[in-house]
mmCIF file of C-alpha atoms and ligand atoms in Angstrom:
data_model
loop_
_atom_site.group_PDB
_atom_site.id
_atom_site.type_symbol
_atom_site.label_atom_id
_atom_site.label_comp_id
_atom_site.label_asym_id
_atom_site.label_seq_id
_atom_site.Cartn_x
_atom_site.Cartn_y
_atom_site.Cartn_z
ATOM 1 C CA MET H 1295 -6.650 37.249 -2.925
ATOM 2 C CA LYS H 1296 -9.908 35.680 -1.734
ATOM 3 C CA MET H 1297 -9.492 34.459 1.856
ATOM 4 C CA MET H 1298 -11.466 32.194 4.195
ATOM 5 C CA LYS H 1299 -11.395 31.048 7.810
ATOM 6 C CA ALA H 1300 -9.839 27.675 8.649
ATOM 7 C CA LEU H 1301 -8.300 25.637 11.432
ATOM 8 C CA LYS H 1302 -4.701 24.944 10.489
ATOM 9 C CA TYR H 1303 -2.048 22.807 12.133
ATOM 10 C CA GLU H 1304 1.539 23.778 11.166
ATOM 11 C CA LYS H 1305 2.523 20.495 12.790
ATOM 12 C CA ALA H 1306 0.925 18.188 15.347
ATOM 13 C CA GLY H 1307 0.005 19.686 18.711
ATOM 14 C CA ARG H 1308 -2.405 22.436 19.760
ATOM 15 C CA ALA H 1309 0.442 24.917 20.258
ATOM 16 C CA ASN H 1310 1.009 24.687 16.496
ATOM 17 C CA ALA H 1311 -2.630 25.237 15.509
ATOM 18 C CA THR H 1312 -4.469 28.439 14.650
ATOM 19 C CA ILE H 1313 -7.971 29.393 13.602
ATOM 20 C CA GLY H 1314 -7.446 32.209 11.125
ATOM 21 C CA MET H 1315 -7.529 33.382 7.542
ATOM 22 C CA VAL H 1316 -6.006 31.266 4.766
ATOM 23 C CA PRO H 1317 -6.307 31.438 0.953
ATOM 24 C CA TYR H 1318 -9.586 30.196 -0.578
ATOM 25 C CA PRO H 1319 -8.902 26.912 -2.424
ATOM 26 C CA GLU H 1320 -8.316 26.814 -6.150
ATOM 27 C CA CYS H 1321 -10.869 24.828 -8.182
ATOM 28 C CA GLY H 1322 -9.220 22.614 -10.841
ATOM 29 C CA ASP H 1323 -11.028 21.487 -14.000
ATOM 30 C CA ASN H 1324 -12.199 18.227 -12.362
ATOM 31 C CA ASP H 1325 -12.789 19.681 -8.911
ATOM 32 C CA VAL H 1326 -15.674 20.778 -6.759
ATOM 33 C CA VAL H 1327 -15.323 23.481 -4.099
ATOM 34 C CA ILE H 1328 -17.588 22.780 -1.138
ATOM 35 C CA LYS H 1329 -18.851 25.478 1.223
ATOM 36 C CA VAL H 1330 -18.645 23.518 4.460
ATOM 37 C CA MET H 1331 -21.839 23.831 6.504
ATOM 38 C CA ALA H 1332 -21.092 21.049 9.012
ATOM 39 C CA ALA H 1333 -17.974 19.062 9.905
ATOM 40 C CA SER H 1334 -17.895 16.548 12.708
ATOM 41 C CA ILE H 1335 -15.081 15.719 15.077
ATOM 42 C CA CYS H 1336 -13.664 12.205 14.776
ATOM 43 C CA LYS H 1337 -12.766 11.922 18.436
ATOM 44 C CA TRP H 1338 -9.502 9.964 18.388
ATOM 45 C CA ALA H 1339 -8.250 11.162 14.992
ATOM 46 C CA GLU H 1340 -8.660 14.829 15.950
ATOM 47 C CA TRP H 1341 -7.257 14.221 19.420
ATOM 48 C CA ASN H 1342 -4.200 12.723 17.740
ATOM 49 C CA HIS H 1343 -3.650 15.887 15.650
ATOM 50 C CA ASP H 1344 -4.137 17.971 18.791
ATOM 51 C CA HIS H 1345 -2.223 15.930 21.378
ATOM 52 C CA GLY H 1346 -0.354 13.175 19.532
ATOM 53 C CA ASP H 1347 1.719 12.915 16.376
ATOM 54 C CA GLY H 1348 -1.267 13.070 13.990
ATOM 55 C CA GLY H 1349 -1.000 9.410 13.006
ATOM 56 C CA THR H 1350 0.578 7.666 10.032
ATOM 57 C CA LEU H 1351 -1.464 9.550 7.404
ATOM 58 C CA ALA H 1352 -0.761 13.053 8.724
ATOM 59 C CA LYS H 1353 1.286 15.496 6.668
ATOM 60 C CA TYR H 1354 1.565 19.107 7.859
ATOM 61 C CA PRO H 1355 0.698 21.885 7.462
ATOM 62 C CA VAL H 1356 -2.901 20.779 7.062
ATOM 63 C CA THR H 1357 -6.464 21.794 7.785
ATOM 64 C CA THR H 1358 -7.983 18.834 9.582
ATOM 65 C CA GLY H 1359 -11.524 17.441 9.406
ATOM 66 C CA HIS H 1360 -12.434 14.400 7.317
ATOM 67 C CA GLU H 1361 -16.191 14.281 8.073
ATOM 68 C CA PHE H 1362 -17.981 17.164 6.358
ATOM 69 C CA ALA H 1363 -20.925 18.251 4.236
ATOM 70 C CA GLY H 1364 -21.928 21.451 2.535
ATOM 71 C CA TYR H 1365 -23.108 23.238 -0.588
ATOM 72 C CA VAL H 1366 -21.342 23.031 -3.921
ATOM 73 C CA ALA H 1367 -19.823 26.517 -4.219
ATOM 74 C CA GLU H 1368 -17.915 26.135 -7.479
ATOM 75 C CA VAL H 1369 -17.340 23.444 -10.113
ATOM 76 C CA GLY H 1370 -14.461 22.918 -12.558
ATOM 77 C CA LYS H 1371 -15.118 23.051 -16.296
ATOM 78 C CA ASN H 1372 -15.206 19.236 -16.693
ATOM 79 C CA VAL H 1373 -17.762 18.753 -13.920
ATOM 80 C CA THR H 1374 -21.274 18.021 -15.177
ATOM 81 C CA GLU H 1375 -22.780 15.944 -12.372
ATOM 82 C CA PHE H 1376 -22.869 18.701 -9.760
ATOM 83 C CA LYS H 1377 -24.026 22.309 -9.750
ATOM 84 C CA VAL H 1378 -23.661 25.250 -7.406
ATOM 85 C CA GLY H 1379 -26.084 24.903 -4.492
ATOM 86 C CA ASP H 1380 -26.237 21.089 -4.446
ATOM 87 C CA ARG H 1381 -25.995 19.479 -1.008
ATOM 88 C CA VAL H 1382 -22.990 17.174 -0.949
ATOM 89 C CA THR H 1383 -20.449 15.307 1.097
ATOM 90 C CA ALA H 1384 -17.248 13.692 -0.159
ATOM 91 C CA ASP H 1385 -15.271 10.533 0.451
ATOM 92 C CA ASN H 1386 -12.149 11.600 2.328
ATOM 93 C CA ALA H 1387 -10.144 8.590 1.114
ATOM 94 C CA ILE H 1388 -8.158 8.991 -2.098
ATOM 95 C CA PRO H 1389 -6.216 5.812 -2.915
ATOM 96 C CA CYS H 1390 -3.143 6.408 -5.101
ATOM 97 C CA GLY H 1391 -4.143 4.053 -7.926
ATOM 98 C CA HIS H 1392 -0.616 2.813 -8.626
ATOM 99 C CA CYS H 1393 0.638 0.878 -5.578
ATOM 100 C CA TRP H 1394 0.480 -2.933 -5.457
ATOM 101 C CA TYR H 1395 -2.793 -2.898 -3.496
ATOM 102 C CA CYS H 1396 -4.490 -0.359 -5.769
ATOM 103 C CA LYS H 1397 -3.401 -2.276 -8.863
ATOM 104 C CA ASN H 1398 -4.760 -5.462 -7.320
ATOM 105 C CA ASN H 1399 -8.170 -3.940 -6.668
ATOM 106 C CA ARG H 1400 -7.657 -3.560 -2.907
ATOM 107 C CA PRO H 1401 -7.609 0.237 -2.561
ATOM 108 C CA LEU H 1402 -8.495 0.004 1.135
ATOM 109 C CA MET H 1403 -4.928 -1.137 1.787
ATOM 110 C CA CYS H 1404 -3.337 1.571 -0.416
ATOM 111 C CA GLU H 1405 0.254 2.335 0.578
ATOM 112 C CA ASN H 1406 0.005 6.042 -0.320
ATOM 113 C CA PHE H 1407 -3.448 7.066 0.814
ATOM 114 C CA GLY H 1408 -4.433 10.617 0.064
ATOM 115 C CA SER H 1409 -6.602 11.477 3.032
ATOM 116 C CA ILE H 1410 -8.654 14.644 3.324
ATOM 117 C CA GLY H 1411 -8.208 16.043 6.813
ATOM 118 C CA HIS H 1412 -4.890 14.261 7.341
ATOM 119 C CA ASN H 1413 -2.647 15.051 4.382
ATOM 120 C CA ILE H 1414 -5.071 17.065 2.195
ATOM 121 C CA ASN H 1415 -6.879 20.135 3.545
ATOM 122 C CA GLY H 1416 -10.156 19.156 5.190
ATOM 123 C CA GLY H 1417 -13.467 20.323 6.540
ATOM 124 C CA PHE H 1418 -12.682 22.522 9.554
ATOM 125 C CA ALA H 1419 -12.688 25.447 7.152
ATOM 126 C CA GLN H 1420 -15.261 27.577 5.353
ATOM 127 C CA TYR H 1421 -14.413 25.898 2.016
ATOM 128 C CA LEU H 1422 -12.491 22.906 0.734
ATOM 129 C CA VAL H 1423 -11.709 21.551 -2.704
ATOM 130 C CA VAL H 1424 -12.121 17.915 -3.698
ATOM 131 C CA THR H 1425 -11.985 15.944 -6.932
ATOM 132 C CA GLN H 1426 -15.469 15.350 -8.418
ATOM 133 C CA ASP H 1427 -14.927 11.549 -8.254
ATOM 134 C CA ASN H 1428 -15.248 11.682 -4.477
ATOM 135 C CA VAL H 1429 -18.321 13.904 -4.226
ATOM 136 C CA VAL H 1430 -21.696 12.392 -3.329
ATOM 137 C CA LYS H 1431 -25.017 14.226 -3.437
ATOM 138 C CA PHE H 1432 -27.678 14.422 -0.722
ATOM 139 C CA PRO H 1433 -31.263 15.334 -1.558
ATOM 140 C CA ASP H 1434 -32.269 18.957 -0.985
ATOM 141 C CA GLY H 1435 -33.365 19.492 2.586
ATOM 142 C CA PHE H 1436 -31.367 16.646 4.126
ATOM 143 C CA PRO H 1437 -29.774 18.305 7.197
ATOM 144 C CA PHE H 1438 -26.059 19.101 6.929
ATOM 145 C CA ASP H 1439 -25.494 18.134 10.572
ATOM 146 C CA GLU H 1440 -26.535 14.577 9.667
ATOM 147 C CA ALA H 1441 -24.929 14.524 6.226
ATOM 148 C CA CYS H 1442 -21.484 15.181 7.716
ATOM 149 C CA ILE H 1443 -21.724 11.870 9.603
ATOM 150 C CA THR H 1444 -21.470 9.931 6.316
ATOM 151 C CA GLU H 1445 -17.812 8.978 6.920
ATOM 152 C CA PRO H 1446 -18.479 7.142 10.196
ATOM 153 C CA VAL H 1447 -21.433 5.411 8.505
ATOM 154 C CA ALA H 1448 -19.144 4.425 5.606
ATOM 155 C CA CYS H 1449 -16.542 2.991 8.001
ATOM 156 C CA ALA H 1450 -19.252 1.073 9.859
ATOM 157 C CA MET H 1451 -20.422 -0.240 6.491
ATOM 158 C CA GLU H 1452 -16.978 -1.711 5.930
ATOM 159 C CA ALA H 1453 -17.391 -3.717 9.140
ATOM 160 C CA PHE H 1454 -20.937 -4.617 8.090
ATOM 161 C CA ASP H 1455 -19.649 -5.891 4.715
ATOM 162 C CA ARG H 1456 -16.810 -7.847 6.245
ATOM 163 C CA ALA H 1457 -19.172 -9.433 8.794
ATOM 164 C CA ASP H 1458 -20.842 -11.024 5.774
ATOM 165 C CA VAL H 1459 -24.118 -11.643 7.585
ATOM 166 C CA LYS H 1460 -26.054 -14.530 6.051
ATOM 167 C CA PRO H 1461 -29.850 -14.867 6.242
ATOM 168 C CA GLY H 1462 -30.725 -16.146 9.685
ATOM 169 C CA ASP H 1463 -27.341 -15.439 11.314
ATOM 170 C CA ARG H 1464 -27.250 -14.507 14.979
ATOM 171 C CA VAL H 1465 -25.235 -11.357 15.469
ATOM 172 C CA ILE H 1466 -23.949 -9.105 18.261
ATOM 173 C CA VAL H 1467 -22.866 -5.489 17.901
ATOM 174 C CA SER H 1468 -21.096 -4.390 21.078
ATOM 175 C CA GLY H 1469 -20.114 -0.913 22.233
ATOM 176 C CA MET H 1470 -22.567 1.976 21.958
ATOM 177 C CA GLY H 1471 -20.433 4.899 20.840
ATOM 178 C CA PRO H 1472 -21.320 6.495 17.486
ATOM 179 C CA HIS H 1473 -20.015 3.555 15.454
ATOM 180 C CA GLY H 1474 -21.775 0.931 17.573
ATOM 181 C CA LEU H 1475 -25.039 2.851 17.342
ATOM 182 C CA ILE H 1476 -24.693 3.055 13.556
ATOM 183 C CA LEU H 1477 -23.783 -0.620 13.160
ATOM 184 C CA ALA H 1478 -26.585 -1.749 15.454
ATOM 185 C CA GLN H 1479 -29.040 -0.025 13.113
ATOM 186 C CA MET H 1480 -27.447 -1.620 10.055
ATOM 187 C CA MET H 1481 -27.753 -5.021 11.684
ATOM 188 C CA ALA H 1482 -31.363 -4.387 12.692
ATOM 189 C CA HIS H 1483 -32.078 -3.791 8.983
ATOM 190 C CA SER H 1484 -29.988 -6.736 7.778
ATOM 191 C CA ASN H 1485 -31.064 -10.286 7.056
ATOM 192 C CA ALA H 1486 -29.748 -11.450 10.438
ATOM 193 C CA GLY H 1487 -32.069 -13.874 12.208
ATOM 194 C CA LYS H 1488 -31.361 -12.141 15.486
ATOM 195 C CA ALA H 1489 -29.251 -9.032 15.982
ATOM 196 C CA VAL H 1490 -28.604 -7.718 19.482
ATOM 197 C CA ALA H 1491 -26.942 -4.431 20.430
ATOM 198 C CA VAL H 1492 -24.864 -4.893 23.565
ATOM 199 C CA GLY H 1493 -23.869 -1.861 25.624
ATOM 200 C CA LEU H 1494 -23.252 -0.341 29.026
ATOM 201 C CA ARG H 1495 -25.729 2.520 28.837
ATOM 202 C CA GLN H 1496 -29.471 2.018 28.967
ATOM 203 C CA ASP H 1497 -30.222 5.475 27.513
ATOM 204 C CA ARG H 1498 -28.443 4.592 24.271
ATOM 205 C CA LEU H 1499 -29.992 1.122 24.116
ATOM 206 C CA ASP H 1500 -33.438 2.674 24.680
ATOM 207 C CA TRP H 1501 -32.918 4.856 21.656
ATOM 208 C CA LEU H 1502 -32.178 1.785 19.502
ATOM 209 C CA GLU H 1503 -35.170 -0.066 20.960
ATOM 210 C CA GLU H 1504 -37.465 2.804 19.996
ATOM 211 C CA ASP H 1505 -36.470 1.936 16.441
ATOM 212 C CA GLY H 1506 -37.163 -1.746 16.902
ATOM 213 C CA ALA H 1507 -33.653 -3.048 17.633
ATOM 214 C CA GLU H 1508 -33.098 -5.752 20.238
ATOM 215 C CA THR H 1509 -30.670 -4.785 23.008
ATOM 216 C CA LEU H 1510 -28.851 -6.179 26.013
ATOM 217 C CA LEU H 1511 -27.458 -4.133 28.888
ATOM 218 C CA VAL H 1512 -24.145 -5.405 30.250
ATOM 219 C CA ASP H 1513 -22.043 -4.481 33.260
ATOM 220 C CA ARG H 1514 -18.531 -3.091 32.884
ATOM 221 C CA ASN H 1515 -17.287 -4.964 35.953
ATOM 222 C CA ASP H 1516 -19.249 -8.195 36.106
ATOM 223 C CA GLN H 1517 -18.289 -10.528 33.282
ATOM 224 C CA GLU H 1518 -19.828 -13.545 35.027
ATOM 225 C CA ALA H 1519 -23.222 -11.877 35.033
ATOM 226 C CA ASN H 1520 -22.663 -10.756 31.442
ATOM 227 C CA LEU H 1521 -21.952 -14.326 30.339
ATOM 228 C CA VAL H 1522 -25.177 -15.574 31.924
ATOM 229 C CA LYS H 1523 -27.184 -12.845 30.152
ATOM 230 C CA LEU H 1524 -25.472 -13.572 26.828
ATOM 231 C CA GLN H 1525 -26.130 -17.305 27.151
ATOM 232 C CA GLU H 1526 -29.796 -16.645 27.954
ATOM 233 C CA THR H 1527 -30.083 -14.328 24.949
ATOM 234 C CA PHE H 1528 -28.266 -16.721 22.619
ATOM 235 C CA PRO H 1529 -28.769 -20.282 23.933
ATOM 236 C CA ASP H 1530 -27.283 -21.671 20.697
ATOM 237 C CA GLY H 1531 -24.433 -19.167 20.445
ATOM 238 C CA VAL H 1532 -23.750 -16.430 17.896
ATOM 239 C CA ASP H 1533 -22.419 -16.547 14.343
ATOM 240 C CA CYS H 1534 -20.867 -13.122 14.337
ATOM 241 C CA ILE H 1535 -19.648 -10.521 16.823
ATOM 242 C CA ILE H 1536 -18.722 -6.985 15.788
ATOM 243 C CA ASP H 1537 -17.008 -5.202 18.631
ATOM 244 C CA THR H 1538 -16.784 -1.414 18.592
ATOM 245 C CA SER H 1539 -16.112 -1.072 22.328
ATOM 246 C CA GLY H 1540 -12.424 -1.929 22.429
ATOM 247 C CA ALA H 1541 -13.128 -3.425 25.871
ATOM 248 C CA TRP H 1542 -11.251 -6.724 26.001
ATOM 249 C CA PRO H 1543 -12.957 -8.166 29.119
ATOM 250 C CA LEU H 1544 -16.316 -7.948 27.321
ATOM 251 C CA CYS H 1545 -14.817 -9.362 24.113
ATOM 252 C CA ALA H 1546 -13.339 -12.311 26.024
ATOM 253 C CA THR H 1547 -16.783 -13.008 27.488
ATOM 254 C CA MET H 1548 -18.476 -12.806 24.094
ATOM 255 C CA PHE H 1549 -15.930 -15.208 22.596
ATOM 256 C CA LYS H 1550 -17.375 -17.838 24.937
ATOM 257 C CA ILE H 1551 -20.641 -17.830 22.993
ATOM 258 C CA LEU H 1552 -19.127 -17.560 19.495
ATOM 259 C CA LYS H 1553 -20.139 -20.633 17.508
ATOM 260 C CA LYS H 1554 -17.764 -22.901 15.651
ATOM 261 C CA GLY H 1555 -17.046 -21.257 12.320
ATOM 262 C CA GLY H 1556 -18.052 -17.900 13.806
ATOM 263 C CA ARG H 1557 -16.587 -14.501 12.957
ATOM 264 C CA PHE H 1558 -15.226 -11.884 15.324
ATOM 265 C CA ILE H 1559 -14.784 -8.435 13.805
ATOM 266 C CA GLN H 1560 -12.483 -6.124 15.745
ATOM 267 C CA TYR H 1561 -13.726 -2.687 14.715
ATOM 268 C CA GLY H 1562 -12.772 -0.803 17.897
ATOM 269 C CA SER H 1563 -9.130 -0.274 18.907
ATOM 270 C CA PHE H 1564 -8.035 -1.704 22.235
ATOM 271 C CA HIS H 1565 -6.841 1.246 24.293
ATOM 272 C CA ARG H 1566 -5.620 -0.768 27.265
ATOM 273 C CA PRO H 1567 -3.257 -3.753 27.437
ATOM 274 C CA ILE H 1568 -5.164 -6.970 26.817
ATOM 275 C CA ASP H 1569 -5.276 -9.304 29.750
ATOM 276 C CA LEU H 1570 -5.189 -12.688 28.014
ATOM 277 C CA GLU H 1571 -3.725 -15.380 30.230
ATOM 278 C CA ASN H 1572 -3.295 -18.094 27.679
ATOM 279 C CA VAL H 1573 -2.659 -16.760 24.192
ATOM 280 C CA THR H 1574 -1.792 -20.245 22.895
ATOM 281 C CA GLN H 1575 -5.132 -21.581 24.076
ATOM 282 C CA PHE H 1576 -6.972 -18.586 22.592
ATOM 283 C CA LEU H 1577 -5.350 -19.024 19.178
ATOM 284 C CA ASN H 1578 -5.810 -22.774 19.224
ATOM 285 C CA ASP H 1579 -9.486 -22.261 20.031
ATOM 286 C CA LEU H 1580 -9.793 -20.108 16.905
ATOM 287 C CA HIS H 1581 -7.982 -22.840 14.982
ATOM 288 C CA PHE H 1582 -9.938 -25.833 16.251
ATOM 289 C CA LYS H 1583 -13.287 -24.042 16.123
ATOM 290 C CA ASN H 1584 -12.568 -22.758 12.588
ATOM 291 C CA GLN H 1585 -13.308 -19.212 13.715
ATOM 292 C CA SER H 1586 -12.219 -16.028 11.942
ATOM 293 C CA TYR H 1587 -10.717 -12.972 13.634
ATOM 294 C CA ILE H 1588 -11.153 -10.010 11.290
ATOM 295 C CA GLY H 1589 -9.729 -6.511 11.656
ATOM 296 C CA VAL H 1590 -11.569 -3.514 10.173
ATOM 297 C CA SER H 1591 -10.487 0.091 10.709
ATOM 298 C CA CYS H 1592 -11.474 2.315 7.790
ATOM 299 C CA GLN H 1593 -13.192 2.453 4.418
ATOM 300 C CA VAL H 1594 -12.957 3.532 0.833
ATOM 301 C CA LYS H 1595 -15.767 4.020 -1.684
ATOM 302 C CA ASN H 1596 -18.606 3.204 0.722
ATOM 303 C CA PHE H 1597 -20.027 6.735 0.602
ATOM 304 C CA PRO H 1598 -22.796 6.276 -1.997
ATOM 305 C CA ARG H 1599 -24.275 3.261 -0.196
ATOM 306 C CA SER H 1600 -23.947 5.026 3.151
ATOM 307 C CA VAL H 1601 -25.827 8.051 1.865
ATOM 308 C CA GLU H 1602 -28.518 5.653 0.629
ATOM 309 C CA TYR H 1603 -28.844 4.126 4.112
ATOM 310 C CA MET H 1604 -29.103 7.549 5.723
ATOM 311 C CA VAL H 1605 -31.566 9.032 3.234
ATOM 312 C CA THR H 1606 -33.858 6.005 3.490
ATOM 313 C CA GLY H 1607 -33.744 6.179 7.290
ATOM 314 C CA LYS H 1608 -32.182 2.746 7.801
ATOM 315 C CA VAL H 1609 -29.396 4.502 9.660
ATOM 316 C CA LYS H 1610 -30.514 7.524 11.668
ATOM 317 C CA VAL H 1611 -27.796 9.748 13.056
ATOM 318 C CA ASP H 1612 -29.825 12.677 14.414
ATOM 319 C CA LYS H 1613 -29.587 11.466 18.035
ATOM 320 C CA ILE H 1614 -25.854 10.775 17.662
ATOM 321 C CA ILE H 1615 -25.255 14.513 17.224
ATOM 322 C CA THR H 1616 -25.012 15.776 20.783
ATOM 323 C CA HIS H 1617 -23.208 19.138 20.430
ATOM 324 C CA THR H 1618 -22.657 21.862 17.837
ATOM 325 C CA PHE H 1619 -20.039 24.657 17.891
ATOM 326 C CA ASP H 1620 -18.811 27.482 15.650
ATOM 327 C CA LEU H 1621 -15.395 27.038 14.036
ATOM 328 C CA ASP H 1622 -13.998 29.755 16.343
ATOM 329 C CA ASP H 1623 -14.727 27.466 19.297
ATOM 330 C CA TYR H 1624 -13.091 24.374 17.777
ATOM 331 C CA PHE H 1625 -10.781 23.626 20.698
ATOM 332 C CA GLU H 1626 -13.619 23.930 23.210
ATOM 333 C CA ALA H 1627 -15.577 21.534 20.985
ATOM 334 C CA LEU H 1628 -12.753 18.999 20.913
ATOM 335 C CA ASP H 1629 -12.259 19.214 24.674
ATOM 336 C CA THR H 1630 -16.008 18.711 25.150
ATOM 337 C CA ASN H 1631 -15.882 15.621 22.932
ATOM 338 C CA MET H 1632 -13.077 14.186 25.060
ATOM 339 C CA THR H 1633 -14.414 15.015 28.516
ATOM 340 C CA ASP H 1634 -18.225 15.002 28.365
ATOM 341 C CA ARG H 1635 -19.326 11.406 28.738
ATOM 342 C CA ASN H 1636 -22.630 12.215 27.046
ATOM 343 C CA ALA H 1637 -20.885 13.532 23.936
ATOM 344 C CA LEU H 1638 -21.236 11.361 20.849
ATOM 345 C CA LYS H 1639 -20.720 13.371 17.672
ATOM 346 C CA VAL H 1640 -19.682 17.001 18.083
ATOM 347 C CA VAL H 1641 -20.331 19.038 14.939
ATOM 348 C CA ILE H 1642 -18.574 22.254 13.853
ATOM 349 C CA HIS H 1643 -20.346 24.967 11.820
ATOM 350 C CA PRO H 1644 -17.739 26.911 9.792
ATOM 351 C CA ASN H 1645 -20.326 29.120 8.058
ATOM 352 C CA GLY H 1646 -22.826 29.849 10.819
ATOM 353 C CA ASP H 1647 -26.285 28.280 11.017
ATOM 354 C CA PRO H 1648 -26.074 25.419 8.487
ATOM 355 C CA GLU H 1649 -29.753 25.564 7.558
ATOM 356 C CA ALA H 1650 -30.022 29.339 7.177
ATOM 357 C CA PRO H 1651 -30.919 30.435 3.621
ATOM 358 C CA GLN H 1652 -27.776 31.290 1.645
ATOM 359 C CA GLU H 1653 -27.551 34.503 -0.342
ATOM 360 C CA GLU H 1654 -24.493 33.237 -2.154
ATOM 361 C CA PHE H 1655 -22.192 30.272 -2.110
HETATM 362 ZN ZN1 LIG S 1183 -13.870 9.626 11.048
HETATM 363 ZN ZN1 LIG S 1184 -2.420 2.809 -3.727
#
């Protein structure tokens, strides 16, 4: 039997995980087998497999990793769009097609999500198999390390879509982790009248400014000073705030400059209890000011447009990739992602140097 190396969790928790040999995946008639050249760590999702319960989508045993890119290694007999050697990534989300939401054209809310890396074997392996419907091509030469970041770009695009930015809108993207950095670039290339990236770290804001984005440095502990800066930057208020920081004190400050009819998109999870003195007042403010509070957490079917944004350079992810590791060092990679405050995206190479010429796939 043909074997390959993979990270495999028998159930949630590192004690139940091994990096070892497993059977090479079988390629069905409508499938594509991908030789994974790069797979990035989704910090909280992978931490949850490693330290938590894996989350609602998890089904074990499973090979994790939902952000990946590689070469087409094999195609099923019905596959005509892809050939061996193509550079590809694949949408990790596989809505069931038959639940109420799927039947009502809202696959994002599917009740029975198939999810590569959570309940279908994923990218922390030398190979994975995926239905051709989910595969998306990159042009030859586009680096695998960047291509594997398509999933975060696709999720950010969901927030971008839901923000529904109109020509001339004034917009804030707050929080400068990978998703904030991606969204700030999308906004800089949108039809917003003014789009400002708000963050705590000058080095990350500098990087956005080099690409022409407008930025504002804020202070984690001084919301009064932050409010003054925000009011100076937006004397007439903002139409839309997309928060990726999950920092409620900053969100509460930004709400003070959200215009009537404005939209607040919660794209980051709040990891600490929210200190909101007067919930009634807060909700009534939303009501009387006709504001919208919108939750966004994931995506489906945004991959082709995301690839387009990356290939055309509207969203650049090269600087977001801060570390690379071999598959054998996966746990060190995950720990680095959690503990190194300079880590943004940590990328795993299951087949050695991703850009080395391949003798075979
Ligand atoms: Zn992810
Ligand atoms: Zn469904």
